[in-house]
Amino acid sequence: MKYDVTDDVVVRFAASRSITRPELSDMKSARTLNDIRQGQSGIGSAGNPNLKPFMSDNFDLSAEWYLNDFDYVSIGAFTKSIDNFVVTEASPETISGVIDPATGRDVVYEMRRPRNLDTKKVSGIEVGGQHIFGDSGFGVIANATFVFADP
């Protein structure tokens, strides 16, 4: 929604829901095992076919002040609640049939697999502006975003 407070000031509000599928490579059922050296653990990766799509509920509120036809300043705030965000974590996993000749035992690999996180919140503030230097054709645009997220 957009509301013209005055001829020079505009307030905007947006609410949306986004849904995104995991990367196909994250959902593969195959695993990859890297070479190992005698007596060392290995490193591997695998997909997770049980990944859920991640969903985000988004809310944005901003205000813009147009100083003239070219110059403006703006400030905005946003918050997002994200469910099922995909991260990759590593954990030890014994791979049966891959034997370390030095020990005669199955090799333990550090397997990296994607998984879904619980709900996380991300919020922030955005500030920006633009200024044109007279009729020179030159100007400056600046913006900054400050983000605060759940650990």
PDB file of C-alpha atoms in Angstrom, residues 31-110:
ATOM      1  CA  ARG A  31      26.597 -39.071  -1.242  1.00  0.00           C
ATOM      2  CA  THR A  32      30.145 -38.110  -2.171  1.00  0.00           C
ATOM      3  CA  LEU A  33      33.139 -39.387  -0.222  1.00  0.00           C
ATOM      4  CA  ASN A  34      36.493 -37.657  -0.606  1.00  0.00           C
ATOM      5  CA  ASP A  35      39.781 -39.540  -0.638  1.00  0.00           C
ATOM      6  CA  ILE A  36      41.301 -40.323   2.732  1.00  0.00           C
ATOM      7  CA  ARG A  37      44.815 -40.858   3.965  1.00  0.00           C
ATOM      8  CA  GLN A  38      45.811 -43.740   6.119  1.00  0.00           C
ATOM      9  CA  GLY A  39      44.715 -43.241   9.732  1.00  0.00           C
ATOM     10  CA  GLN A  40      42.671 -40.087   9.035  1.00  0.00           C
ATOM     11  CA  SER A  41      38.950 -39.502   8.968  1.00  0.00           C
ATOM     12  CA  GLY A  42      37.351 -38.542   5.690  1.00  0.00           C
ATOM     13  CA  ILE A  43      35.158 -35.699   4.546  1.00  0.00           C
ATOM     14  CA  GLY A  44      31.968 -36.326   2.613  1.00  0.00           C
ATOM     15  CA  SER A  45      28.732 -34.711   1.586  1.00  0.00           C
ATOM     16  CA  ALA A  46      25.222 -35.934   0.970  1.00  0.00           C
ATOM     17  CA  GLY A  47      21.832 -34.519   0.190  1.00  0.00           C
ATOM     18  CA  ASN A  48      18.634 -34.707   2.172  1.00  0.00           C
ATOM     19  CA  PRO A  49      15.566 -35.724   0.158  1.00  0.00           C
ATOM     20  CA  ASN A  50      13.341 -34.848   3.146  1.00  0.00           C
ATOM     21  CA  LEU A  51      14.034 -31.107   3.002  1.00  0.00           C
ATOM     22  CA  LYS A  52      10.958 -28.896   3.205  1.00  0.00           C
ATOM     23  CA  PRO A  53      10.573 -25.632   1.258  1.00  0.00           C
ATOM     24  CA  PHE A  54      11.336 -22.577   3.311  1.00  0.00           C
ATOM     25  CA  MET A  55       8.669 -19.979   3.834  1.00  0.00           C
ATOM     26  CA  SER A  56       8.979 -16.367   4.887  1.00  0.00           C
ATOM     27  CA  ASP A  57       6.340 -13.935   6.147  1.00  0.00           C
ATOM     28  CA  ASN A  58       7.570 -10.416   5.306  1.00  0.00           C
ATOM     29  CA  PHE A  59       6.506  -6.984   6.560  1.00  0.00           C
ATOM     30  CA  ASP A  60       7.967  -3.687   5.349  1.00  0.00           C
ATOM     31  CA  LEU A  61       7.212  -0.080   6.322  1.00  0.00           C
ATOM     32  CA  SER A  62       9.000   2.912   4.786  1.00  0.00           C
ATOM     33  CA  ALA A  63       8.779   6.661   4.463  1.00  0.00           C
ATOM     34  CA  GLU A  64      10.224   8.789   1.642  1.00  0.00           C
ATOM     35  CA  TRP A  65      10.667  12.546   1.575  1.00  0.00           C
ATOM     36  CA  TYR A  66      11.141  14.056  -1.887  1.00  0.00           C
ATOM     37  CA  LEU A  67      13.001  17.347  -1.502  1.00  0.00           C
ATOM     38  CA  ASN A  68      12.608  18.212  -5.205  1.00  0.00           C
ATOM     39  CA  ASP A  69      12.345  16.376  -8.540  1.00  0.00           C
ATOM     40  CA  PHE A  70      15.730  14.681  -8.011  1.00  0.00           C
ATOM     41  CA  ASP A  71      16.633  14.575  -4.301  1.00  0.00           C
ATOM     42  CA  TYR A  72      15.108  12.371  -1.630  1.00  0.00           C
ATOM     43  CA  VAL A  73      15.769  10.726   1.731  1.00  0.00           C
ATOM     44  CA  SER A  74      14.136   7.538   2.944  1.00  0.00           C
ATOM     45  CA  ILE A  75      13.959   5.285   5.956  1.00  0.00           C
ATOM     46  CA  GLY A  76      12.402   1.871   6.245  1.00  0.00           C
ATOM     47  CA  ALA A  77      12.000  -1.024   8.621  1.00  0.00           C
ATOM     48  CA  PHE A  78      11.414  -4.668   7.854  1.00  0.00           C
ATOM     49  CA  THR A  79      10.867  -7.945   9.630  1.00  0.00           C
ATOM     50  CA  LYS A  80      10.819 -11.484   8.288  1.00  0.00           C
ATOM     51  CA  SER A  81       9.825 -14.704  10.000  1.00  0.00           C
ATOM     52  CA  ILE A  82      11.505 -17.593   8.173  1.00  0.00           C
ATOM     53  CA  ASP A  83      10.454 -21.239   8.590  1.00  0.00           C
ATOM     54  CA  ASN A  84      12.525 -24.218   7.403  1.00  0.00           C
ATOM     55  CA  PHE A  85      15.579 -22.242   6.234  1.00  0.00           C
ATOM     56  CA  VAL A  86      18.167 -24.669   4.815  1.00  0.00           C
ATOM     57  CA  VAL A  87      21.644 -24.878   6.386  1.00  0.00           C
ATOM     58  CA  THR A  88      24.450 -27.392   5.972  1.00  0.00           C
ATOM     59  CA  GLU A  89      25.850 -29.071   9.052  1.00  0.00           C
ATOM     60  CA  ALA A  90      28.568 -31.665   9.541  1.00  0.00           C
ATOM     61  CA  SER A  91      28.454 -34.693  11.803  1.00  0.00           C
ATOM     62  CA  PRO A  92      30.522 -37.874  12.104  1.00  0.00           C
ATOM     63  CA  GLU A  93      29.194 -40.877  10.229  1.00  0.00           C
ATOM     64  CA  THR A  94      30.688 -44.353   9.924  1.00  0.00           C
ATOM     65  CA  ILE A  95      30.629 -45.635   6.354  1.00  0.00           C
ATOM     66  CA  SER A  96      30.361 -49.431   6.306  1.00  0.00           C
ATOM     67  CA  GLY A  97      32.598 -51.112   3.771  1.00  0.00           C
ATOM     68  CA  VAL A  98      35.158 -48.285   3.535  1.00  0.00           C
ATOM     69  CA  ILE A  99      38.074 -49.756   5.487  1.00  0.00           C
ATOM     70  CA  ASP A 100      41.101 -47.859   6.756  1.00  0.00           C
ATOM     71  CA  PRO A 101      44.040 -50.187   6.023  1.00  0.00           C
ATOM     72  CA  ALA A 102      46.016 -48.790   8.979  1.00  0.00           C
ATOM     73  CA  THR A 103      43.364 -49.736  11.547  1.00  0.00           C
ATOM     74  CA  GLY A 104      41.275 -52.355   9.746  1.00  0.00           C
ATOM     75  CA  ARG A 105      38.119 -50.510  10.833  1.00  0.00           C
ATOM     76  CA  ASP A 106      35.394 -48.707   8.956  1.00  0.00           C
ATOM     77  CA  VAL A 107      36.297 -45.086   8.208  1.00  0.00           C
ATOM     78  CA  VAL A 108      34.459 -42.315  10.037  1.00  0.00           C
ATOM     79  CA  TYR A 109      33.596 -39.462   7.689  1.00  0.00           C
ATOM     80  CA  GLU A 110      32.631 -35.935   8.576  1.00  0.00           C
TER      81      GLU A 110
END
